[in-house]
XYZ file of C-alpha atoms in Angstrom:
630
model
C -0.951 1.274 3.484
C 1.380 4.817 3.731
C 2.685 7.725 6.095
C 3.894 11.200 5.830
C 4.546 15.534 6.414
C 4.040 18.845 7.640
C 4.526 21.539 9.545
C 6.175 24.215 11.067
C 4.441 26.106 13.617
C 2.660 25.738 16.502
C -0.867 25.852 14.683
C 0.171 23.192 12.535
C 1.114 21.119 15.223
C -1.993 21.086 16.800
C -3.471 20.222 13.592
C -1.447 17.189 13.136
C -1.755 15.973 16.906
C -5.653 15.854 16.106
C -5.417 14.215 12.963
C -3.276 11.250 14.615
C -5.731 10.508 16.535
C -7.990 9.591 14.376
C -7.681 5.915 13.402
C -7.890 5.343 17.149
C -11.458 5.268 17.877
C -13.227 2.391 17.781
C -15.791 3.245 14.927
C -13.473 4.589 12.487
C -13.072 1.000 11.942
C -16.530 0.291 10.107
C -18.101 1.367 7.128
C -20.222 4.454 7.887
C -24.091 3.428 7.359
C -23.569 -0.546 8.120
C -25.037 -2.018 11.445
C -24.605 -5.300 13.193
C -26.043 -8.045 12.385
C -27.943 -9.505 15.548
C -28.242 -13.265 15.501
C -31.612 -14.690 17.620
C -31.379 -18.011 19.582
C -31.142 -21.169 17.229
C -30.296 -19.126 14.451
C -27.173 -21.045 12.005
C -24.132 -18.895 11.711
C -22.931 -19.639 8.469
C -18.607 -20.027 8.392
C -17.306 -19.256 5.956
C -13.576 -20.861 4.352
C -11.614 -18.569 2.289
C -7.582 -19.285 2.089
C -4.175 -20.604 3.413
C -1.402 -18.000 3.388
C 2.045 -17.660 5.106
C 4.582 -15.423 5.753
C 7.143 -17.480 3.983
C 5.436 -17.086 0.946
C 3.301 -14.530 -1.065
C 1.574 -17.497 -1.922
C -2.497 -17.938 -0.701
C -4.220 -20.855 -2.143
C -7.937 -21.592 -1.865
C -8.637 -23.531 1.812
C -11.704 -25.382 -0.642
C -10.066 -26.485 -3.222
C -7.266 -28.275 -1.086
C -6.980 -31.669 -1.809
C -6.286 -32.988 1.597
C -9.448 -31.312 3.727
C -13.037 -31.954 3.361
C -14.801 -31.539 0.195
C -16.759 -28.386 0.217
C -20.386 -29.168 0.187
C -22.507 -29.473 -2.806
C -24.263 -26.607 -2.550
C -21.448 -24.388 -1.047
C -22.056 -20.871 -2.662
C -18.862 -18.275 -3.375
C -19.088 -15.335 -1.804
C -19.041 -12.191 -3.737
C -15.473 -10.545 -3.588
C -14.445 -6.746 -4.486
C -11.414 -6.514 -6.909
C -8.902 -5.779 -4.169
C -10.546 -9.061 -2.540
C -10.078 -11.096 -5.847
C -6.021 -9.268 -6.236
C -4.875 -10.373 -2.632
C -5.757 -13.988 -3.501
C -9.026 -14.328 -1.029
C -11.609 -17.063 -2.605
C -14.382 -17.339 0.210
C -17.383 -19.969 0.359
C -19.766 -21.371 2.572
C -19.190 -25.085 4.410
C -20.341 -27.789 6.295
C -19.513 -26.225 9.803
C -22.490 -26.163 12.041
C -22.747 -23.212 14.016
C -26.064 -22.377 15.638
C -26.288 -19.877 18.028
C -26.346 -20.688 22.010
C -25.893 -24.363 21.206
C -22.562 -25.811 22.293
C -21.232 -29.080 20.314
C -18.693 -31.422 22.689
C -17.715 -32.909 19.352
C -18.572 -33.676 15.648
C -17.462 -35.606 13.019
C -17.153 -33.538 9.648
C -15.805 -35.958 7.287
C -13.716 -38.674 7.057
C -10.702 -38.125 3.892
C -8.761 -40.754 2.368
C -5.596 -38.700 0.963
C -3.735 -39.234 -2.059
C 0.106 -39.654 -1.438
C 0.952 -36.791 -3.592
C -1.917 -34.938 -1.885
C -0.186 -35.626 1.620
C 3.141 -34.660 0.426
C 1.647 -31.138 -0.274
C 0.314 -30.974 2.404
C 3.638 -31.779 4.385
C 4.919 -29.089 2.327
C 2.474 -26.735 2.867
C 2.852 -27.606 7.248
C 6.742 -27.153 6.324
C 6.075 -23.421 4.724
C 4.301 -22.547 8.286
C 0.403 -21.700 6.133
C -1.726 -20.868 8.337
C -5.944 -21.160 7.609
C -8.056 -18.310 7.353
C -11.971 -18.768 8.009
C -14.477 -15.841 8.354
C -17.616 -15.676 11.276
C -19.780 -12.633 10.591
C -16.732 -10.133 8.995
C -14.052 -11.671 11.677
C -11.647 -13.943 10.640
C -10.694 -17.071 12.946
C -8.111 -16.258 15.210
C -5.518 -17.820 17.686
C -4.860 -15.839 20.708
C -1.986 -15.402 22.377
C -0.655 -13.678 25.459
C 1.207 -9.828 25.211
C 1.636 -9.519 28.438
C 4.342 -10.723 31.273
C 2.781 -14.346 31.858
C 1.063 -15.208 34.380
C 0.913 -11.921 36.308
C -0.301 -9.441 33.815
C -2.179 -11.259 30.688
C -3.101 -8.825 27.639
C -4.279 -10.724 25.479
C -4.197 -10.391 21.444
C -5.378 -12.172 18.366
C -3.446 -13.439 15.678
C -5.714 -13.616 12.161
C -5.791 -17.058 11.080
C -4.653 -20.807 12.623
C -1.864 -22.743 11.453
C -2.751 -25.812 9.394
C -0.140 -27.704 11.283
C 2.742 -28.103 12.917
C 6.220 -29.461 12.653
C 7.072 -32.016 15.726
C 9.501 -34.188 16.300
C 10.803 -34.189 12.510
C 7.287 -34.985 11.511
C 4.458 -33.025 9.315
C 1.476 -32.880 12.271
C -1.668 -31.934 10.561
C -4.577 -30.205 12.758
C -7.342 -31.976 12.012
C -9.742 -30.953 15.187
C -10.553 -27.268 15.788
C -12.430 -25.973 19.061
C -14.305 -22.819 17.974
C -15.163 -20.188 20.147
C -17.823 -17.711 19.581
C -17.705 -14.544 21.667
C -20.639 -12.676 21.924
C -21.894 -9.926 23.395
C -26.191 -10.159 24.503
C -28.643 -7.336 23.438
C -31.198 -5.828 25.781
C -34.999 -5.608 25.341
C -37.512 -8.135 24.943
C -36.427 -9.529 21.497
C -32.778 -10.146 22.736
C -30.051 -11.324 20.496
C -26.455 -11.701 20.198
C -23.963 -9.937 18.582
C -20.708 -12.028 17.874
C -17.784 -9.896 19.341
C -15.019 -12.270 18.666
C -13.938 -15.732 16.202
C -11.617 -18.009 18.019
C -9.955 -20.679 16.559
C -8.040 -23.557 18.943
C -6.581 -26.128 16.300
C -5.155 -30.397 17.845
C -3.745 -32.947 15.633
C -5.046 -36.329 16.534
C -4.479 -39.627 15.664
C -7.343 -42.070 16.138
C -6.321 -44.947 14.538
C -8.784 -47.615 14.193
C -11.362 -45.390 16.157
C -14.201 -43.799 14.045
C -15.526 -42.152 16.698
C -14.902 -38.318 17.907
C -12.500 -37.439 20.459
C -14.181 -36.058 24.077
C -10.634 -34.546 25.001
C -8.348 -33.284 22.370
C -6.250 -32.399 24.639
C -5.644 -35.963 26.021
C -5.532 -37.911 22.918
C -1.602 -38.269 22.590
C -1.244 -39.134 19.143
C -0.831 -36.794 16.300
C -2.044 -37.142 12.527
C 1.261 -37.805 10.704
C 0.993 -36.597 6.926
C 3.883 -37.708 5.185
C 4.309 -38.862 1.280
C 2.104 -41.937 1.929
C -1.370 -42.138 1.428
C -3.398 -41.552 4.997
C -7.278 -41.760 6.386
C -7.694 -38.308 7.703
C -10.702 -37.818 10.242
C -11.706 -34.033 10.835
C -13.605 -33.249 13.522
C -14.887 -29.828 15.426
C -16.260 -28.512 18.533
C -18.161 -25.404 18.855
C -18.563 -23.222 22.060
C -20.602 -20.125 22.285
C -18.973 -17.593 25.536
C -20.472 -14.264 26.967
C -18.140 -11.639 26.755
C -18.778 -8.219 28.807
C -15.610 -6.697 28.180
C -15.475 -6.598 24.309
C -18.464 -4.858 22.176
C -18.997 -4.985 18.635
C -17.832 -1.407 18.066
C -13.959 -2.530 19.546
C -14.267 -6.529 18.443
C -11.278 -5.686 16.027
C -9.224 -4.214 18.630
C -7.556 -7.727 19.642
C -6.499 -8.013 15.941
C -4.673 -4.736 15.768
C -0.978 -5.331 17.292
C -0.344 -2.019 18.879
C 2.968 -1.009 18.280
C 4.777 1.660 20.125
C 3.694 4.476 19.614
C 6.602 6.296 20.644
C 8.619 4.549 17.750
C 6.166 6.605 14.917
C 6.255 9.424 16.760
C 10.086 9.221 16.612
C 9.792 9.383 13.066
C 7.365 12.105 12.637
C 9.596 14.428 14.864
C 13.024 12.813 12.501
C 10.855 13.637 9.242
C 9.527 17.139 10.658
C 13.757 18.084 11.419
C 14.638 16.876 8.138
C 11.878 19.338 6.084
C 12.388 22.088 8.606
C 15.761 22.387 7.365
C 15.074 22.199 4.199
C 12.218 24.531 4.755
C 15.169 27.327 5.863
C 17.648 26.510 2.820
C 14.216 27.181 0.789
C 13.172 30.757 3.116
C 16.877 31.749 2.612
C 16.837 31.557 -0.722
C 13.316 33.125 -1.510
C 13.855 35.636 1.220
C 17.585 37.013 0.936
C 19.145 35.477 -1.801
C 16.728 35.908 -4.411
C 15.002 39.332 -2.783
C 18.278 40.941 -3.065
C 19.038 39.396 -6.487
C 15.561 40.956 -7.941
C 16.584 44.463 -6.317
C 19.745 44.614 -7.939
C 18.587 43.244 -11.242
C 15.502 45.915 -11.366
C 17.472 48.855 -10.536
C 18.407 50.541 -13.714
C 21.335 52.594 -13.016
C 23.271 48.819 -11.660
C 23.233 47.499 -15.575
C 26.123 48.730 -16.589
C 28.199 47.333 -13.549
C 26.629 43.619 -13.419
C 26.886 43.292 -17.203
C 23.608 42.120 -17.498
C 23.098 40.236 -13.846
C 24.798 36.628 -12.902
C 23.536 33.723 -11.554
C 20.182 32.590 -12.614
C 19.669 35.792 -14.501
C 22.329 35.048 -16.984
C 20.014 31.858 -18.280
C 16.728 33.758 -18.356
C 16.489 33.177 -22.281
C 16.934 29.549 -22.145
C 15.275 28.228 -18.910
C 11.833 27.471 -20.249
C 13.358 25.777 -23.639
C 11.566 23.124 -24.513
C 13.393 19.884 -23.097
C 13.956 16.881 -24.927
C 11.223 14.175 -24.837
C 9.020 16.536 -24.168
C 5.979 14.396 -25.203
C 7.470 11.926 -22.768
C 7.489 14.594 -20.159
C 3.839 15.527 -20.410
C 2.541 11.650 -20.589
C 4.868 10.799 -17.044
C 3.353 13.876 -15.251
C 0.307 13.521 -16.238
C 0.561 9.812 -14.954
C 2.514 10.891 -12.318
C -0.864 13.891 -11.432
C -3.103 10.790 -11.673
C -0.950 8.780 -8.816
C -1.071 11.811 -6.681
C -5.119 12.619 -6.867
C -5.536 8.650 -5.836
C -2.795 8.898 -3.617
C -4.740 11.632 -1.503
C -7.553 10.856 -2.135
C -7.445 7.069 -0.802
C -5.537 8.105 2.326
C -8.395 11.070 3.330
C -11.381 7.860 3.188
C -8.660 5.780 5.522
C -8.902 9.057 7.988
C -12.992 9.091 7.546
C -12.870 5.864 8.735
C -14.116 3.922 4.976
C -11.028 1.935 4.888
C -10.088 0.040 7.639
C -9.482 -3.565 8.481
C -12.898 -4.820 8.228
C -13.091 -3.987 5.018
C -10.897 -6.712 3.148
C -9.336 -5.728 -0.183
C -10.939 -1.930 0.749
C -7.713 -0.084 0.011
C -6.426 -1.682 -3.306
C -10.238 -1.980 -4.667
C -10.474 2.400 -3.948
C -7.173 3.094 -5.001
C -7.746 1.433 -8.479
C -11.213 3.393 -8.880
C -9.676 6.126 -7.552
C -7.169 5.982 -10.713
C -9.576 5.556 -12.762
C -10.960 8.078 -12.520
C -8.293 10.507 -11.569
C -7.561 10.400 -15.368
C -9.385 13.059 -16.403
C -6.690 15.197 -13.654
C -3.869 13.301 -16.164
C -5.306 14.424 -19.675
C -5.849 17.481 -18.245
C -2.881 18.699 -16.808
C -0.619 16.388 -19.408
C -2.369 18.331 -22.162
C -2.457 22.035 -21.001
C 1.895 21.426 -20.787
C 1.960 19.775 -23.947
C 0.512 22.839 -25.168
C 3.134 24.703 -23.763
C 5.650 22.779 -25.618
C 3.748 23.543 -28.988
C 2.631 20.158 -29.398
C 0.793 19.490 -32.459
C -1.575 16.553 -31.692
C -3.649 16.482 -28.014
C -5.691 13.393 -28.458
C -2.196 11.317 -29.643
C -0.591 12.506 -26.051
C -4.083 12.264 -24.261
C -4.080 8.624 -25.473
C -0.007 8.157 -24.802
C -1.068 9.716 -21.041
C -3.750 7.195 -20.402
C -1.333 4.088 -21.682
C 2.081 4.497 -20.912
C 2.475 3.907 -17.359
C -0.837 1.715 -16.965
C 0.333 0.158 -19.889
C 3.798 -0.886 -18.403
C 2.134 -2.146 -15.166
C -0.674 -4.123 -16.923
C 2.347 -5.651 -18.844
C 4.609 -6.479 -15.345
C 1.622 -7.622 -13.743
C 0.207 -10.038 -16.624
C 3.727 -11.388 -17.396
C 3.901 -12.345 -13.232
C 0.646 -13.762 -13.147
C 1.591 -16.930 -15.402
C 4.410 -17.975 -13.066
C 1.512 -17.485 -10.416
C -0.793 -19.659 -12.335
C 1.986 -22.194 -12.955
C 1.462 -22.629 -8.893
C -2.329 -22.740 -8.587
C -2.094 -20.032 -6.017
C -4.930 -18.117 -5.480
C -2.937 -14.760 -6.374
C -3.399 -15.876 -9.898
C -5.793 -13.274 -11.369
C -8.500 -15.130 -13.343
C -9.244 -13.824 -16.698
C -12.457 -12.123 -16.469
C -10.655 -9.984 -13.538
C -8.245 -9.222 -15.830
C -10.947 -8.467 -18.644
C -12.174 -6.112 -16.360
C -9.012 -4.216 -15.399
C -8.908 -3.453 -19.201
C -12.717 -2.175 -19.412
C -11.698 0.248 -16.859
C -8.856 1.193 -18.228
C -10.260 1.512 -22.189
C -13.893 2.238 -21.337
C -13.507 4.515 -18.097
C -9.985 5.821 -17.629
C -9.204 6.565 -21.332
C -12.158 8.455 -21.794
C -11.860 10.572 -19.063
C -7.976 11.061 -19.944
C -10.007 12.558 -23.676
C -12.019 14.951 -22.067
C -9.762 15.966 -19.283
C -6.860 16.942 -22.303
C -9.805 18.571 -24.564
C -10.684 21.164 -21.712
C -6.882 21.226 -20.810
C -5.918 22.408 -24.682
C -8.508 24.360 -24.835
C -7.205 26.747 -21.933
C -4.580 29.401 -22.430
C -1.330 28.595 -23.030
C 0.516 28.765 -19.522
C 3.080 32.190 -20.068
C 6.582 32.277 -19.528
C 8.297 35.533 -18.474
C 10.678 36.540 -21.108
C 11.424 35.086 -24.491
C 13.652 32.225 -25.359
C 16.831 32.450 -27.192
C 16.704 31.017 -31.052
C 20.266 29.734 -30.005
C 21.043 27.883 -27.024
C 23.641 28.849 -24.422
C 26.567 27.039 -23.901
C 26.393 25.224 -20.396
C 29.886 25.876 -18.377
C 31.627 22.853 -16.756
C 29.590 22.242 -13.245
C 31.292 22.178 -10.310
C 31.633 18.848 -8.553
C 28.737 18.860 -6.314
C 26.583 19.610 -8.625
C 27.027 17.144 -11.213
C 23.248 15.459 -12.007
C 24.894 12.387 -10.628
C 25.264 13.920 -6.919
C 22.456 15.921 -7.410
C 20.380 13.411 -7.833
C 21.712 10.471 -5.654
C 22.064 13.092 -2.561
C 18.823 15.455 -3.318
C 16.908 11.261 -3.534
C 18.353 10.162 0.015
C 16.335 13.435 1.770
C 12.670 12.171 0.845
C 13.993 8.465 1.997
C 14.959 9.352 4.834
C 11.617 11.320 6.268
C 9.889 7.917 5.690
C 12.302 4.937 6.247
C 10.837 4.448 9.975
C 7.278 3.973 8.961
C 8.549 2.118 6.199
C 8.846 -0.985 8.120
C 5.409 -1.397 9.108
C 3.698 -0.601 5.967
C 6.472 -3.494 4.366
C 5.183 -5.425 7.641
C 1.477 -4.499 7.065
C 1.937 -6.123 3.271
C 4.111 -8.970 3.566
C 3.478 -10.563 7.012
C -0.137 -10.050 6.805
C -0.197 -7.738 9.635
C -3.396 -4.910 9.633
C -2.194 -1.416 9.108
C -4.387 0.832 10.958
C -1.994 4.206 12.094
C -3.576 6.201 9.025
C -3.337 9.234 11.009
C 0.520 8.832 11.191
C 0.535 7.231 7.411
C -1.834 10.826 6.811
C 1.788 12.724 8.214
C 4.187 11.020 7.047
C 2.568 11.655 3.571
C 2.012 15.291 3.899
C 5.609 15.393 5.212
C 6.733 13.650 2.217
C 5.214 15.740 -0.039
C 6.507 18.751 1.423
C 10.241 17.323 1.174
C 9.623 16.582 -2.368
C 9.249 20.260 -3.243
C 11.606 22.150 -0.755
C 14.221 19.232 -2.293
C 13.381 19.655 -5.900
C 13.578 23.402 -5.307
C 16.508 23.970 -3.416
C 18.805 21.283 -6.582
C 17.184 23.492 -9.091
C 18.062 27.057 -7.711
C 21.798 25.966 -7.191
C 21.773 24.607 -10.850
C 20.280 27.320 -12.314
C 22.841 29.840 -10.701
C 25.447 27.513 -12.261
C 24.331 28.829 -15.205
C 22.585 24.755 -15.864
C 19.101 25.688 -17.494
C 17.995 21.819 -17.932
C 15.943 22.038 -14.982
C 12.720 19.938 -16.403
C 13.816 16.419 -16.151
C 16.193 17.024 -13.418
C 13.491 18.580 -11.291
C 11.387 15.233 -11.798
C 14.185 12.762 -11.235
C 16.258 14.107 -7.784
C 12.815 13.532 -5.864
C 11.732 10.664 -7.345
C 15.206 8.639 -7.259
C 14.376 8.075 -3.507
C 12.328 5.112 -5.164
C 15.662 3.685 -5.960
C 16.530 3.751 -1.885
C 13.525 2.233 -1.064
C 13.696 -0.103 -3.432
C 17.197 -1.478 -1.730
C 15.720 -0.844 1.720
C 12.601 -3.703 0.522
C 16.092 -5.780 -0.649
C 17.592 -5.432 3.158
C 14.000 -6.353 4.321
C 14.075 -9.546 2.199
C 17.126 -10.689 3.940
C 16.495 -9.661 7.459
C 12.477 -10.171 7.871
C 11.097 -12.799 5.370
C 12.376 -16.120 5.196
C 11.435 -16.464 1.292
C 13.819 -19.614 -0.024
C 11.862 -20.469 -3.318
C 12.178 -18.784 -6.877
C 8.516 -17.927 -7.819
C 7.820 -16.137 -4.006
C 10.917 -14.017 -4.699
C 10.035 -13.128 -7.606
C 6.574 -12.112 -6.677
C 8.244 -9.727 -3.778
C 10.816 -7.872 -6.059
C 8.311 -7.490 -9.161
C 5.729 -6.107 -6.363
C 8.752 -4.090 -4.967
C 9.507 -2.562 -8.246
C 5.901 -1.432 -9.015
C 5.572 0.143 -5.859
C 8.813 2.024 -6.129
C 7.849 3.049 -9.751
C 4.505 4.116 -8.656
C 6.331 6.460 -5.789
C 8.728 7.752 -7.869
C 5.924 9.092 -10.057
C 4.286 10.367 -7.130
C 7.478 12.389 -5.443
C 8.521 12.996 -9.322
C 5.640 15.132 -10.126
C 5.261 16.539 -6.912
C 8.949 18.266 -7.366
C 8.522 18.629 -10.392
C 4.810 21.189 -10.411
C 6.173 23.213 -7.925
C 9.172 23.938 -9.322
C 7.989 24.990 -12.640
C 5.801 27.549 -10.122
C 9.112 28.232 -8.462
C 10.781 29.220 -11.504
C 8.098 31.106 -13.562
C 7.536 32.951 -10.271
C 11.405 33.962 -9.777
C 11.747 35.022 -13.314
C 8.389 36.827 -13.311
C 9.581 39.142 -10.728
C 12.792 40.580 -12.726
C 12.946 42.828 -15.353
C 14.448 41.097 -18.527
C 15.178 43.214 -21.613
């Protein structure tokens, strides 16, 4: 879920315009290749249960193993989840609901649950905590819908994915134990006929029958509720089921209701605040490359103007130390090659959003690609991590190959493993069951580390990458910087720049993950990136040239770190969110959010890291390339 960049004339523009429009026709929301599935008169619909989740806690559990709800048939089959399915916490199956198509049901007893007190008190908790109940009808999930519009007068009507599992009333736990389902569908010409299902409501009552074991004709009317308290309680659910024609919505738009459509003058805001911000950067980068540093080479080539410039100043004066080897060198080469690997997925994943691949149908789409998508991306990490190892005179490829494919990965695995037992300790459905986890590490040791070998063998075997001039066998002394150019302002100003192209779309990619809201803009996200990007090199650039004609030649890490510190910013923005949005009160959720924070800010940082830190190596073996040094 992510945004960003580019451009800077009128071409480009156009270009941009095009691409953010996208995401908003209707069949970039479906899988290319994968039709409808047309349901014939007295055919079951099977309805499938899959989780409870809220937005006061990053905690889903499984709606079938819930100890206060019907008992999930004997039979009941799991359905088969992707690994971004089985990471967000889904755990679908089939149940007992009856759904057969064009046959209305007034009312129907499901089952009839005699609940533990303990079992009641969670579920008073969970009613407390605002979880709402997510159940899937052909791809859509139940929804409640609710009105966008001004009333009465002017009714626009959305959906809202999932219905709450009760509701807090006069100081009292309600549960909703009778659901009216609505089936929207859409008929099919020709002979054979058939329905397509265009839409999954969900209308959820709390009743309290008493002594009555019989099914309610009017939920509406019954004025009881079903108490659920820390007391042990008969619990009756029932259901009704009605099937509705709907003209106006087709199958190619049915997700349309579930997409909140934000303003979008608000992204477009953004866009133009990011474009403003790497314009001007752009110029401090076309003044430099155009007068500064044209003049600069003119003087420095001219022959008879040695004598007077006693050997140049500036940059010039550190041409014999800028491409010493820095320290941690081997640490360098592993974090950009990581760093390369985050960038290919990065791009990658965001170019099938525009095609259309990923998109809110397809659940757990986006994490399940991006992982593959870093998988294999690692033979771009060996390979690039290698060929600057080389440069560094390393003396072992296949140790810093290996140190490439574990570090980071390594670090995450570690963050994510060490979470997941607090997870377990709840029961949620987050918790990642072992033979996920089992096969996180077979693609990481039999797929990613592999490819991170062969990437680094072709990568060593290439020629050494040449640097214009020779270094010095002793190092120059580095003068006192001035102020403002100290790595601590450097860094913490040259950090805030990236931030602040992206803070606006920020929000609704934290909204899109935390408040289980779809993200769908990918054409903006696709802008906002590029944008990014671009930022990350005109900043990493523009810190590096002013450093260097301080006569600072320790350009290598510093060129990584003032791009990717705007991790740290959006790190403390995800802090403000915390406060302000989510109404998180209990330790394990928090933790969840600022552990998940902190990976995603690492990840970035690698991202915008790297990114400043390629093209300014190019930066500087161009500038020095183009001067003569004796």
């Amino acid at each position: 879920m992510v945004s960003l960049r580019v451009g800077a004339t009128a071409a480009m523009a156009t270009v941009l315009l095009a691409l953010s429009t996208v995401p908003s026709i209707g069949f970039a929301f479906y899988i290319p290749g994968i039709s409808p599935t047309v349901f014939r008169e007295g055919e079951r619909v099977p309805l499938y249960v899959n989780k409870i989740f809220s937005e006061k806690s990053p905690l889903p559990y499984a709606y079938a193993d819930l100890p206060f709800v019907c008992a999930p048939p004997k039979d009941a089959k799991k359905a088969w989840l992707n690994l971004g399915e089985v990471l967000r916490g889904d755990r679908i199956s089939t149940s007992d609901y009856e759904l057969v198509v064009g046959h209305d049901i007034d009312c129907k007893i499901l089952c009839t649950k005699r609940v533990l007190a303990e079992d009641a008190a969670l579920a008073r908790d969970f009613i407390a905590n605002e979880y709402n109940v997510e159940w899937i009808v052909d791809n859509l999930p139940g929804a409640t819908r609710y009105n966008l519009g001004d009333g009465q007068a002017t009714k626009q009507w959305r959906y809202r994915a999932g219905f709450p599992l009760g509701k807090v009333k006069w100081s009292k736990s309600n549960i909703h134990n009778h659901v009216t389902i609505r089936i929207l569908y859409q008929s099919q010409p020709g002979p054979n006929g058939g329905k397509l299902i265009v839409g999954f409501e969900v209308s959820p009552y709390s009743i309290d029958q008493g002594d009555i074991d019989t099914c309610p004709q009017d939920p509406l009317r019954v004025g009881a509720f079903q108490a659920v308290s820390d007391k042990e309680v008969d619990i009756q659910y029932t259901y009704s089921v009605q099937w509705i024609e709907d003209k106006e919505i087709t199958w190619s738009n049915r997700w349309n209701l579930y997409l909140v459509s934000t303003d979008v003058q608000i992204h477009w805001y953004s866009i133009v605040n990011s474009i403003v911000i790497m314009v001007f950067l752009a110029g401090l980068v076309a003044l430099i490359i155009m007068r500064t540093l044209k003049k600069d080479i003119a003087i420095y080539n001219e022959e008879e103007m040695k004598d007077e410039l006693d050997e140049g100043a500036g940059w010039k004066l550190v041409h014999g130390d800028v491409f010493r080897t820095p320290k941690y060198s081997s640490l360098l080469c592993a974090v950009l090659g990581s760093g390369v690997q985050i960038l290919v997925m990065a791009v990658s994943t965001i170019i099938f959003a525009l095609l259309g691949i990923l998109n809110p149908s397809y659940r757990g789409g986006f994490v399940s690609f991006g992982l593959f998508l870093f998988v294999f991306a690692g033979a771009f990490a060996g390979y690039y991590s290698a060929r600057l190892y080389k440069v560094f005179r390393g003396n072992s490829w296949t140790k810093n190959a290996i140190v490439t494919a574990t570090l980071v990965p390594g670090i995450l695995f570690t963050i994510v493993f060490m979470l997941n037992l607090f997870v377990w300790s709840k029961n949620s459905s987050n918790a990642i069951p072992f033979g996920t986890f089992f096969a996180l590490v077979v693609m990481w040791f039999g797929i990613s580390l592999p490819l991170s070998l062969i990437g680094a063998f072709f990568g060593q075997r290439k020629m050494v990458i040449e640097h214009p001039g020779r270094t010095n066998q002793i190092p120059r002394q580095i003068p006192e910087p001035v102020w403002y150019l100290r790595p601590r302002f450097t860094i913490v100003l040259g950090g805030l720049l990236p931030f602040a192209v992206i803070f606006i779309e920020l929000f609704y990619i934290l909204k899109s993950i935390w408040e289980d809201q779809y993200y769908y803009m990918f054409g903006f996200l696709s802008l906002v990136f590029v944008i990014l990007l671009v930022t990350c090199v005109e900043v990493s650039i523009v810190v590096t040239y002013f450093q260097l004609c301080d006569e600072d030649y320790n350009w290598w890490w510093r060129s990584f770190i003032v791009p990717s510190f705007s991790a740290v910013y959006i790190f403390l923005y995800s802090m403000v969110y915390f406060t302000k949005q989510l109404s998180i009160d209990h330790f394990v959720p928090g933790l969840i959010y600022f552990t998940n924070s902190l990976m995603i800010c690492f990840v970035y940082g690698l991202l915008t890291g790297t990114t400043g830190f390629i093209s300014t190596y190019w930066f500087i073996r161009r500038i020095y390339s183009a001067v003569k040094i004796d």
